[in-house]
Coordinates of C-alpha atoms and ligand atoms in Angstrom, one line a residue:
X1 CA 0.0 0.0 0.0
X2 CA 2.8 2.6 1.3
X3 CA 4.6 2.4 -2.2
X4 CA 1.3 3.4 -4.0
X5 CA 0.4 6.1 -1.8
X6 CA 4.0 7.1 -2.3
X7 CA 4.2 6.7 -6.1
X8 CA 1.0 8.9 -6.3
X9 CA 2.1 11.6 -4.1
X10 CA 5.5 12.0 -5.9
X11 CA 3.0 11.5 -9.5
X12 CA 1.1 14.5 -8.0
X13 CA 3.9 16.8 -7.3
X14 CA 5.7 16.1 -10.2
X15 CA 2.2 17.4 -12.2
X16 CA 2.1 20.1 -9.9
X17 CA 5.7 21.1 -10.3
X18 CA 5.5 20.9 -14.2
X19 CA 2.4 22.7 -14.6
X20 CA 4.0 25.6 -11.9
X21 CA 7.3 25.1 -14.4
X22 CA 4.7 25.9 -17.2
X23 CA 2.8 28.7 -15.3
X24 CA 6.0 30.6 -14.2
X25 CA 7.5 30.8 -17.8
X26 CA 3.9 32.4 -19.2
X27 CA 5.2 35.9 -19.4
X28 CA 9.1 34.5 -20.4
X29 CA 8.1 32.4 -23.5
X30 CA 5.5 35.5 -25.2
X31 CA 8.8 38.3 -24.4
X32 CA 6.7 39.9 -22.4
X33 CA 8.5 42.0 -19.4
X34 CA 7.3 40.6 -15.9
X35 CA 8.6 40.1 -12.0
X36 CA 9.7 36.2 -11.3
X37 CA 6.7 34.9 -9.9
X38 CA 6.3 33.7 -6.3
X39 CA 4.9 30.2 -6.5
X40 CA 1.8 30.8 -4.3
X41 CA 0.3 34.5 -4.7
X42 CA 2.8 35.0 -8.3
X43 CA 2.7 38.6 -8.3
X44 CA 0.2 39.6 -5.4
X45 CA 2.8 39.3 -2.4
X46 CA 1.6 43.1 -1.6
X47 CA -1.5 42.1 -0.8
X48 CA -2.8 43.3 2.6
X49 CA 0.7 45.1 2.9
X50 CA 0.1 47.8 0.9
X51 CA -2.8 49.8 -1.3
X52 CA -3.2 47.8 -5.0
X53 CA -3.1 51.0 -6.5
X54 CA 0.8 51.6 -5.8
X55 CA 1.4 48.1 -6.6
X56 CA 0.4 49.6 -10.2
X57 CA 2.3 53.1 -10.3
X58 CA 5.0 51.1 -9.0
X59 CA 4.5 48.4 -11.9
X60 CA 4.3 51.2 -14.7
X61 CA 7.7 53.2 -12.9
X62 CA 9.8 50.3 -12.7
X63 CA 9.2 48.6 -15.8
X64 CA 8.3 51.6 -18.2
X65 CA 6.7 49.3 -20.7
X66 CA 3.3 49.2 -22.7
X67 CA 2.3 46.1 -20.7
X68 CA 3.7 44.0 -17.9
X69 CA 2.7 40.6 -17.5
X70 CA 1.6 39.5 -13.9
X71 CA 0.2 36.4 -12.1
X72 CA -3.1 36.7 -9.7
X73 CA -1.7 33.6 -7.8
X74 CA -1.0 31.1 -10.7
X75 CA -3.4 33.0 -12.9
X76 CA -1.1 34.9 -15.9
X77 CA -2.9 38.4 -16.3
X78 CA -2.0 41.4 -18.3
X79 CA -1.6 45.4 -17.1
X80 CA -1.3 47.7 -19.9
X81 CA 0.0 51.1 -19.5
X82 CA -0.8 52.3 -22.7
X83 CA -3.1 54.7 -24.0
X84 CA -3.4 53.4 -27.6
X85 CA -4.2 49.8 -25.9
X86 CA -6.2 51.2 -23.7
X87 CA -8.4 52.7 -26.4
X88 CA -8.4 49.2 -28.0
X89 CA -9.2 47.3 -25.0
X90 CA -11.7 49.8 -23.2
X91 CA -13.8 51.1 -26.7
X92 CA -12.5 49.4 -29.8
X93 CA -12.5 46.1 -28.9
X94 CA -14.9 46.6 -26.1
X95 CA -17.4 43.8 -27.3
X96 CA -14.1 40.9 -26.5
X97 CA -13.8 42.9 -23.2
X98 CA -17.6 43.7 -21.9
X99 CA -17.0 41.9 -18.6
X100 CA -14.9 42.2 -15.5
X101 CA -12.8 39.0 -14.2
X102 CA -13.9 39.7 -10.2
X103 CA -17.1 37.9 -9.4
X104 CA -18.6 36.9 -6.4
X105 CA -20.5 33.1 -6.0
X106 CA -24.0 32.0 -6.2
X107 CA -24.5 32.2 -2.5
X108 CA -24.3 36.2 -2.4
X109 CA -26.4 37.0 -5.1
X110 CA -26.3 40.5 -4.0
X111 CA -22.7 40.9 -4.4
X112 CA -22.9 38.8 -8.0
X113 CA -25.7 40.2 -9.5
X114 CA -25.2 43.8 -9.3
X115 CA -24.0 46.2 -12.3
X116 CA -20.8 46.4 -11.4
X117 CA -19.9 42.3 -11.1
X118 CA -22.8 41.1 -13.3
X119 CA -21.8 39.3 -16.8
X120 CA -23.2 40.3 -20.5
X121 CA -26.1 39.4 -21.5
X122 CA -27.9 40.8 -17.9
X123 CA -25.1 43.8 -17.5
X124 CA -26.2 44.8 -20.8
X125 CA -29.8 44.6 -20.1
X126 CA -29.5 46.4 -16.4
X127 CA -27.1 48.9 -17.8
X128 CA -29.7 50.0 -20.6
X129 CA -32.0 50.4 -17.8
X130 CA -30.4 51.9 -15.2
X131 CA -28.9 54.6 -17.4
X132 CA -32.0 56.5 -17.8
X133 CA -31.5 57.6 -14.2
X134 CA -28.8 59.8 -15.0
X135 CA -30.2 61.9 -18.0
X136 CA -29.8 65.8 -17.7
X137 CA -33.5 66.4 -16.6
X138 CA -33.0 64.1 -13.8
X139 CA -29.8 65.6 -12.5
X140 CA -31.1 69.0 -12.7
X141 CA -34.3 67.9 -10.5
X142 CA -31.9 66.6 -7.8
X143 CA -30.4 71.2 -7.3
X144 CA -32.5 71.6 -4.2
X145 CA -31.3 68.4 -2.5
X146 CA -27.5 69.5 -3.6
X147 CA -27.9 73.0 -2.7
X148 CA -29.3 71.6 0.8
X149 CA -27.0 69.4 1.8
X150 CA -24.2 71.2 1.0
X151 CA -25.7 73.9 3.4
X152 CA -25.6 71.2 6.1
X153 CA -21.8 70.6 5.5
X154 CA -21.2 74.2 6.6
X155 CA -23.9 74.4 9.7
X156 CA -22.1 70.4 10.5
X157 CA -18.8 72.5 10.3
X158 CA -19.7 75.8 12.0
X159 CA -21.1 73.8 15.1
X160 CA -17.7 71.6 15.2
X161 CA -16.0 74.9 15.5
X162 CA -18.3 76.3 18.0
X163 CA -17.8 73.1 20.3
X164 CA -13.8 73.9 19.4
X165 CA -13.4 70.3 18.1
X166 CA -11.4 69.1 15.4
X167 CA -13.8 68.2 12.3
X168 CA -12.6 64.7 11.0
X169 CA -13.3 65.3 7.1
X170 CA -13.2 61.8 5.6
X171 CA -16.7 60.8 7.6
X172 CA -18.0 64.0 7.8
X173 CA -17.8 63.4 3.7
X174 CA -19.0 59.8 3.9
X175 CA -22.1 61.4 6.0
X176 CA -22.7 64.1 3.1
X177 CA -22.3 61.3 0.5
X178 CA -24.2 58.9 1.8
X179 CA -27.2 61.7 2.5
X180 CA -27.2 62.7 -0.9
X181 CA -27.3 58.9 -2.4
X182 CA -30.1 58.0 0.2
X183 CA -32.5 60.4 -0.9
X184 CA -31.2 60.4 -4.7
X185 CA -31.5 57.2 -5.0
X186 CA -34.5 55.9 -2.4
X187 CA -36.1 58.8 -1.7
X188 CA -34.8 59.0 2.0
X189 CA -34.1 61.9 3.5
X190 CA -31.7 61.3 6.7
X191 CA -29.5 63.8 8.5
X192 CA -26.4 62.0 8.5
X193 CA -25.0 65.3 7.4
X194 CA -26.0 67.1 10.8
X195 CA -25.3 64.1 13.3
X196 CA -23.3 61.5 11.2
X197 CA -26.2 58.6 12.1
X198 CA -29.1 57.8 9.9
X199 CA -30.6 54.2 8.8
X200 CA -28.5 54.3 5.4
X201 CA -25.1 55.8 7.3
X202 CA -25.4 52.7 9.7
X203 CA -24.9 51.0 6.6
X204 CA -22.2 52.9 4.6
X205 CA -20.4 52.8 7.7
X206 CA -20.1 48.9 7.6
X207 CA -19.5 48.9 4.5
X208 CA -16.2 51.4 5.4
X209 CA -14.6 48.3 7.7
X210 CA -11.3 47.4 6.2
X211 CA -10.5 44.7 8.9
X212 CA -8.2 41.7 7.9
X213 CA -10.9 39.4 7.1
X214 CA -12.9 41.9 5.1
X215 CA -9.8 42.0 3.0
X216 CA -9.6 38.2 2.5
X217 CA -13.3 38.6 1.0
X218 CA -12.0 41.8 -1.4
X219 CA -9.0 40.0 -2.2
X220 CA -10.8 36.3 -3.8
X221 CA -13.4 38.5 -5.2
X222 CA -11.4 40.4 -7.1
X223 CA -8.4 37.8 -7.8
X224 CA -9.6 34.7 -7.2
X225 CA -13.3 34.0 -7.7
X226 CA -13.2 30.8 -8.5
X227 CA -12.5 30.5 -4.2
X228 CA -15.6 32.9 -3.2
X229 CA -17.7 30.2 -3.5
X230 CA -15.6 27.6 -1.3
X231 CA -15.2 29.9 1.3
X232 CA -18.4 32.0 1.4
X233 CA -17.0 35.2 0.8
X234 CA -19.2 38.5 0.3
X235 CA -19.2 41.9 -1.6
X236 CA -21.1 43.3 1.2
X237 CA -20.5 42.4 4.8
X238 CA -23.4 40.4 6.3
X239 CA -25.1 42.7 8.8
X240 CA -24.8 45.8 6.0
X241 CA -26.9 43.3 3.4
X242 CA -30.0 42.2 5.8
X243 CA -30.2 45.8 7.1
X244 CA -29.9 47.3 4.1
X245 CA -32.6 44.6 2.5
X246 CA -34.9 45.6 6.1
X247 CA -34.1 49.5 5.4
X248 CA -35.1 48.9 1.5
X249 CA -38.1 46.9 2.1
X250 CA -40.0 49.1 3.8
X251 CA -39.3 52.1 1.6
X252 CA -40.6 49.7 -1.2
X253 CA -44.0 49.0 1.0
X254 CA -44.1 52.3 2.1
X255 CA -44.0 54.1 -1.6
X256 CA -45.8 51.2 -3.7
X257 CA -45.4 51.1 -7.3
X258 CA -47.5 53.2 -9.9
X259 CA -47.0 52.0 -13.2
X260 CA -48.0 55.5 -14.6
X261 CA -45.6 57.9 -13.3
X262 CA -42.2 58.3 -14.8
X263 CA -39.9 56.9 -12.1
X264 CA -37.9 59.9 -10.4
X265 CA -35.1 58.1 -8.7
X266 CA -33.7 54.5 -8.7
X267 CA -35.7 53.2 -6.9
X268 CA -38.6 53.7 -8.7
X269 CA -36.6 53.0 -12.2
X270 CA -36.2 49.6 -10.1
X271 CA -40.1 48.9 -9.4
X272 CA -40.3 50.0 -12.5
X273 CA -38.0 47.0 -13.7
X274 CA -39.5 44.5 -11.9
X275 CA -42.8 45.0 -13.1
X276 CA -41.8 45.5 -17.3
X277 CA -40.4 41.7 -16.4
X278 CA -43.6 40.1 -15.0
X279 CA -45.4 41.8 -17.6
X280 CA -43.2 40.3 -20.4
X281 CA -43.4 36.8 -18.3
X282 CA -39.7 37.1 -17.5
X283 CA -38.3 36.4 -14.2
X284 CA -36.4 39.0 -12.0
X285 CA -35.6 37.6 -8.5
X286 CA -35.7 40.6 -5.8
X287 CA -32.1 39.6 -5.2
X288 CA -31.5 41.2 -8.5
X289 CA -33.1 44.3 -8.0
X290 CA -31.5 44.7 -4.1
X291 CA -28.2 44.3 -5.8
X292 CA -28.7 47.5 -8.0
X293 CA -29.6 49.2 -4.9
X294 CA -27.0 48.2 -2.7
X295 CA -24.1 49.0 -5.5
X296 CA -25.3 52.3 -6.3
X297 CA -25.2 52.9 -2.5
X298 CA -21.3 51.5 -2.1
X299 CA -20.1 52.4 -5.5
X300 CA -21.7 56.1 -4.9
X301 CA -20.5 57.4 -1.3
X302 CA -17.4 56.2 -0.6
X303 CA -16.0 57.1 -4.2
X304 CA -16.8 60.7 -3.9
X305 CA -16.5 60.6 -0.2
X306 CA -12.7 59.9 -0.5
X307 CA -12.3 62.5 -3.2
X308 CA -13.4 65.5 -1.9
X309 CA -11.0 64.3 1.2
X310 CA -8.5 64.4 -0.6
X311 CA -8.9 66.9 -2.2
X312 CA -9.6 69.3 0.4
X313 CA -6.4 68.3 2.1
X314 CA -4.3 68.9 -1.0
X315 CA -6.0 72.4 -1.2
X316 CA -5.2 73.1 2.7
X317 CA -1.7 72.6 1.5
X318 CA -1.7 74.5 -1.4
X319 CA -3.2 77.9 -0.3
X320 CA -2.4 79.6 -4.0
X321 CA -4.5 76.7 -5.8
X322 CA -7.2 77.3 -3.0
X323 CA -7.2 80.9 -3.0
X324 CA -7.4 80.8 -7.0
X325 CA -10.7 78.7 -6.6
X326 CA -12.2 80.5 -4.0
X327 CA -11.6 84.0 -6.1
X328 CA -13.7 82.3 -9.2
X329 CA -15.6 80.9 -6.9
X330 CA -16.7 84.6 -5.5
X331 CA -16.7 86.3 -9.0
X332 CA -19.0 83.3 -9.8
X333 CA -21.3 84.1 -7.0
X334 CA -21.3 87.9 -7.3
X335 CA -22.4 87.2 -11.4
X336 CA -25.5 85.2 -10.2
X337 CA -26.5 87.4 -7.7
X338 CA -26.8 86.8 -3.5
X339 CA -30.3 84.6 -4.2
X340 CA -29.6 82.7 -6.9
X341 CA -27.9 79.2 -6.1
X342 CA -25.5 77.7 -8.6
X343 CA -26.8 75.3 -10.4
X344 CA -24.8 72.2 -12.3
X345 CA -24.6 73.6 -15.6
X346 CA -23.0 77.1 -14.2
X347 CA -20.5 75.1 -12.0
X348 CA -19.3 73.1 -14.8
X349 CA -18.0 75.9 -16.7
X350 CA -15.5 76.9 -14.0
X351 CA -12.4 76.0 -15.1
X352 CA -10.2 76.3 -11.9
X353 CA -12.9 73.9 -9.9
X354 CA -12.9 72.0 -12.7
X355 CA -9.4 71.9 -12.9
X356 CA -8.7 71.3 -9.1
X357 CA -10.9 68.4 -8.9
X358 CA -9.5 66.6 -12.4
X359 CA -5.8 67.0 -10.6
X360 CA -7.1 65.5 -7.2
X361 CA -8.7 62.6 -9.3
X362 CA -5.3 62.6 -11.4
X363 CA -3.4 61.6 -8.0
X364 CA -6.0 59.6 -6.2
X365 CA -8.5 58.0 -8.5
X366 CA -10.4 55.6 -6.2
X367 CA -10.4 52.9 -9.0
X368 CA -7.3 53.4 -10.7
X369 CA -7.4 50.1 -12.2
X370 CA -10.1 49.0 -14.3
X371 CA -10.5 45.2 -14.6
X372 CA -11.7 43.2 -18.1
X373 CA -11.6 39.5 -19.0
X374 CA -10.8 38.7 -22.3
X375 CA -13.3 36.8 -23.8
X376 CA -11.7 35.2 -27.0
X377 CA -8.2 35.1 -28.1
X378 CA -7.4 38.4 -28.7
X379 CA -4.5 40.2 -30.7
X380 CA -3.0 42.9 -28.0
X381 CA -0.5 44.0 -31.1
X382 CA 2.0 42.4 -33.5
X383 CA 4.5 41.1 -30.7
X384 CA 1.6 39.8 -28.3
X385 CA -1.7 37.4 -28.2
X386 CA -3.2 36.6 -25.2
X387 CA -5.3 33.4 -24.6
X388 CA -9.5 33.5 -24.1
X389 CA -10.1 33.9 -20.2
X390 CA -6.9 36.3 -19.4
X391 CA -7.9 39.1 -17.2
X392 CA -6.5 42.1 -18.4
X393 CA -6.0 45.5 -16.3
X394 CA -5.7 48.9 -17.6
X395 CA -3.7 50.4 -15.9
X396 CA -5.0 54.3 -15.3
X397 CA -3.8 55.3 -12.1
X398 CA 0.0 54.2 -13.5
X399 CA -0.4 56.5 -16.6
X400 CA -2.1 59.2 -14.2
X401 CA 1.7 59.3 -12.9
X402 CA 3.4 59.3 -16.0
X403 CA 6.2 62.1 -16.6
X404 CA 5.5 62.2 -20.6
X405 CA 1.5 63.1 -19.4
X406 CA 2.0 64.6 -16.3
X407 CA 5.4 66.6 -15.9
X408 CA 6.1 66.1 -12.3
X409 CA 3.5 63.8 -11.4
X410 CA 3.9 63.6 -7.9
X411 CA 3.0 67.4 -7.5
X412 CA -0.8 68.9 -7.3
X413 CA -0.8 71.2 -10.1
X414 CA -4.2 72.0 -11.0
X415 CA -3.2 74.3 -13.9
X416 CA -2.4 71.5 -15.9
X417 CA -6.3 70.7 -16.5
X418 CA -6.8 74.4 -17.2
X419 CA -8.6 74.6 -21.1
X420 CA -5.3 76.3 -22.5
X421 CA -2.7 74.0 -20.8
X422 CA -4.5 70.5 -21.7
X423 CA -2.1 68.1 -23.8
X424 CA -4.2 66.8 -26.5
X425 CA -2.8 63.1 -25.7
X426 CA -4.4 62.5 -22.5
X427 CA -7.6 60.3 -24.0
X428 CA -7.1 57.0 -22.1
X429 CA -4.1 58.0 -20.0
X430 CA -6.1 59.7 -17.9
X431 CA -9.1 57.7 -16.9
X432 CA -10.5 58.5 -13.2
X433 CA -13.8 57.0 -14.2
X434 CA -13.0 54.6 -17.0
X435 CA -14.0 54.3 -20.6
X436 CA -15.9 52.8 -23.2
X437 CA -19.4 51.0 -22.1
X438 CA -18.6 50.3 -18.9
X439 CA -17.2 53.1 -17.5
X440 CA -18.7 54.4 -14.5
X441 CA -22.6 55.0 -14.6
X442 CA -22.5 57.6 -11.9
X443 CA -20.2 60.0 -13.1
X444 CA -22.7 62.8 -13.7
X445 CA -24.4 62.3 -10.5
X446 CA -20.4 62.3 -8.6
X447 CA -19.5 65.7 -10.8
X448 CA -22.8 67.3 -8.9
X449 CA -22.1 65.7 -5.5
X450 CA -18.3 67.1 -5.5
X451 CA -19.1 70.2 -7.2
X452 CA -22.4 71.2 -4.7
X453 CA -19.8 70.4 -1.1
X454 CA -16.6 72.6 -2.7
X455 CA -18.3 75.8 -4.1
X456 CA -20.3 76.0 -0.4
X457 CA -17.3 75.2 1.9
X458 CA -14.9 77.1 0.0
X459 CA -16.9 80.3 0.0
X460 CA -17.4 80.6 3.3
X461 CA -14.0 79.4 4.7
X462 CA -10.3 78.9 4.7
X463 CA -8.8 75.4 4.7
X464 CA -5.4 74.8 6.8
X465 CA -3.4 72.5 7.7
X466 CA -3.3 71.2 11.5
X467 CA 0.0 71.9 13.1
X468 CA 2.6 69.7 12.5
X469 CA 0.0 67.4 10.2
X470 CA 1.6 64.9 7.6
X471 CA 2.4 66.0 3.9
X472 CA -0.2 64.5 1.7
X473 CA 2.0 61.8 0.0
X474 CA 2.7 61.0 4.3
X475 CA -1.5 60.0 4.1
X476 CA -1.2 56.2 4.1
X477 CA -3.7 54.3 1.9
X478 CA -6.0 51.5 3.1
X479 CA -4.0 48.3 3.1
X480 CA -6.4 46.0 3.5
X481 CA -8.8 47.8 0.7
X482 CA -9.1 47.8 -3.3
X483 CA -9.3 50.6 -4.3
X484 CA -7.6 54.3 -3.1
X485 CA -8.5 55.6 -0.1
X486 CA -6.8 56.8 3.3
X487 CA -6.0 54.5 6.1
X488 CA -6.8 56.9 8.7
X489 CA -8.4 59.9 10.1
X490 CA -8.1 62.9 7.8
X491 CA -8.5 66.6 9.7
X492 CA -8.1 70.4 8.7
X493 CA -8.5 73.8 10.0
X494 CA -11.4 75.3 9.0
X495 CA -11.1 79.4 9.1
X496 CA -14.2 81.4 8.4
X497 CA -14.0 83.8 5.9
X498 CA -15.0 86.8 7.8
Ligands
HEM1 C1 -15.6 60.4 -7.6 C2 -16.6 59.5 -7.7 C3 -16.5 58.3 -8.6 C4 -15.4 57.7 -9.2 C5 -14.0 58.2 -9.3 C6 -15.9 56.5 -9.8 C7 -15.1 55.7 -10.6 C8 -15.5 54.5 -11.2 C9 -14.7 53.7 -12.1 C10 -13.3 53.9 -12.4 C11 -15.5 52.6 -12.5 C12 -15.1 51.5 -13.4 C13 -15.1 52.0 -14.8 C14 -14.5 51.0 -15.8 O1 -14.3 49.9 -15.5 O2 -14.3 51.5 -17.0 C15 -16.8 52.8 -11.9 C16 -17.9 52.0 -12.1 C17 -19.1 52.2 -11.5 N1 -19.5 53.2 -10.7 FE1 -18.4 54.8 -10.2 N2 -17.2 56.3 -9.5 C18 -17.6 57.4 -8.8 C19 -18.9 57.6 -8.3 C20 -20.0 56.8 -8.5 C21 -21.3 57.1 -8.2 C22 -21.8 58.4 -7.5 C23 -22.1 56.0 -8.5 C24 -23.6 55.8 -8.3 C25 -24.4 56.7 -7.9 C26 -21.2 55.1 -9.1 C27 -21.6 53.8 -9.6 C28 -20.8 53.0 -10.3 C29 -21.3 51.7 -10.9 C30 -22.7 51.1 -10.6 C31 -20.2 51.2 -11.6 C32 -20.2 49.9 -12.5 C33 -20.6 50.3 -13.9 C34 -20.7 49.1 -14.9 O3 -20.0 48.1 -14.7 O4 -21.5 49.2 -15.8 N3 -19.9 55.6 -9.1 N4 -16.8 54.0 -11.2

């Protein structure tokens, strides 16, 4: 018996060390530059250790090539860092690339089904759907909800400095956000804003853990989904999901569904949905519908959240940039008149906000990576084919700190985004919200969010630094999460302006 056993463990390693002998020379055999591999996570020893986003910029620095070949454990997968293939990969060729390679298993159908994980044919079908939420009109409806909440920032900001405590910006954004998506999206109004609690905030809040474990979820979903099922990993955590699906259940009881009014926010868009299918005899599980909600939700607050964090604490370190806003800001105002609010259209013609939030998504796009899976075989250019099933990154947040883009990438220099200094080569090397049919669906909706919170806080005050507070490069990102984002607690002063 032992010298079977024994024959057909050495049989077994032998297969396993071939096929590793196979896997490892991947990159080596198509000439395509790469890091030796380690023989369990390949090329994902940073995991946990540091933010995947400067796993890339380092990736694109060190090896200064058009693409670098990786391994997501023994997986071979392919970053580009080049515009042209970017265009090819994201627009061109977009119907060989129409799917991501993360995916979450069939027993967290909330995490698997929504827009962002979901395959063709249903991401096609939802995203047709879902788009209609974003038109102009329905943006423009949303001004007194903007203009309001970015009101409460200031009255949550004034009482901080009444009570002479610091004011701890990345929540108090996360609060605004999360207000703003609740009532955009659902159609309830909460004053996380004013008190940083409300039903939906308990929610965004769990969703804002990045504990160890939470990272072992992130981490399969995104690089090894072939384990989420095994191991029962979720998009959302647990508690976030069956509150959320409590919180969202009784708005849909409470509202009803009238299939003769034009849905005004996603929620209705989603009734709306729902009840198209059972006319047409087609079958949409609840599951599916929740799972719109719930992404909309996390993909929304925490993306904008982190950005105007960010950025405010670039701007408290850069008083010229801040002081150039605030003065365009003010000449803005004065043109409208004291009772007239801005509204979306106005603020998107300002070119130094404008310009101040493209640099502060230049150095700290919250998904700086954006994942496909090649479908087919596909041709990447005359040197390179890549077989059906390789994931392929582009790499965004690597070209976002390229030198030949961005002279001096590492410094916030808003006046390159100004109309007269833009480079006409930045299509595809600069990317915050990705390209071609499925870049991000919320764009529009962010633009309004990020505009509304700036122009109010920065006309009525000054943004400092705390004494002896770290540089912004010092900010350290989330280890243990995906995408950008800090690690800790961000806080400025906040000076009134007279
Ligand atoms: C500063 C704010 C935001 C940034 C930087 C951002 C960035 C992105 C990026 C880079 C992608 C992937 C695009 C690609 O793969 O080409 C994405 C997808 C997505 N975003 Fe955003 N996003 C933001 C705000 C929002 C908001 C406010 C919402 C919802 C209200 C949202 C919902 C989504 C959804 C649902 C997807 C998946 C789209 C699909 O696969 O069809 N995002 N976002």
């Amino acid at each position: 018996m032992l010298p079977y056993v024994a024959a057909l463990v050495a049989v077994a390693l032998l297969w396993v060390y071939l096929k590793w002998q196979k896997t490892s020379r991947f990159w080596a055999d198509r000439g395509v530059p790469h890091d030796k591999p380690h023989p369990i996570y390949g090329s994902l020893t940073f995991l946990q250790k540091k933010n995947p986003a400067h796993f890339m910029i380092d990736l694109r620095n060190r090896f200064q090539a058009k693409y670098v070949g990786i391994w997501l454990f023994w997986r071979p997968s392919l970053v580009v860092n080049s515009p042209e293939l970017a265009r090819n990969i994201l627009t061109k060729h977009a119907d060989n690339f129409r799917n991501r390679y993360l995916g979450s298993g069939p027993s967290d159908p909330i995490g698997a089904l929504n827009l962002f994980t979901v395959n063709d044919p249903t991401w096609s079908w939802l995203r047709r759907r879902l788009t209609s939420m974003f038109t102009s009109a329905k943006l423009k409806a949303l001004q007194g909800l903007f203009v309001k909440k970015s009101k409460e920032l200031v009255t949550r900001i004034d009482s901080g400095l009444e009570a002479k405590k610091d004011i701890e910006i990345r929540n108090m954004f996360a609060d605004y956000t999360t207000d703003v998506i609740g009532a955009a999206a659902f159609g309830l109004h909460c004053d996380a804003t004013l008190t940083g609690e409300s039903p939906m905030r308990t929610v965004t809040k769990s969703f804002m853990e990045y504990s160890y474990y939470r990272g072992l979820n992130w981490i399969a979903i995104f690089f090894f989904p072939e384990l989420v099922e095994t191991f029962r990993f979720r998009f959302f955590p647990k508690t976030a999901e069956d509150y959320f699906k409590k919180v969202y259940k009784a708005i849909v009881k409470e509202r009803g569904y009238n299939p003769n009014s034009e849905p005004k926010d996603l929620l209705d868009a989603l009734l709306k949905m729902k009840h198209e299918a059972i006319e047409n005899n087609e079958e949409i599980s609840d599951d599916l519908v929740i799972a719109q909600a719930a992404v909309f939700l996390q993909g929304g607050f925490d993306t904008s959240a982190v950005m105007l964090s960010y950025l405010t604490y670039e701007l408290a370190f850069h008083q010229e940039a801040q002081e150039k806003m605030y003065q365009e800001l003010l000449e803005a105002k004065n043109k409208l008149g004291p009772d007239q609010e801005f509204d979306g259209a106005f603020l998107s013609e300002l070119p130094y906000l404008n310009a101040v939030m493209k640099e502060s998504l230049r150095k700290y796009p919250p998904m700086g990576w954006l994942d496909r899976i090649s479908e087919h075989e596909y041709q990447v250019d005359d040197d390179l084919t890549i077989p059906a099933g390789t994931p392929v990154y582009v790499n965004a947040v690597g070209m976002h700190f390229d030198p030949e883009f961005f002279p001096e990438p590492d410094k916030f220099i808003p006046e390159r985004f100004l109309p007269e200094n833009m480079k006409d080569n930045l299509a595809f090397a600069y990317m915050p919200f990705g390209e071609g049919p499925r870049n991000c669906i919320g764009m529009r909706f962010a633009h309004r969010a990020i505009w509304y919170a700036l122009s109010t806080i920065f006309l009525k005050y000054k943004v400092f630094p705390k004494p002896n507070a770290k540089k912004p490069h010092e900010i350290v990102a989330e280890k243990n999460a995906i995408f950008l984002m800090p690690g800790e607690d961000i806080y400025v002063d906040f000076v009134p302006r007279n």
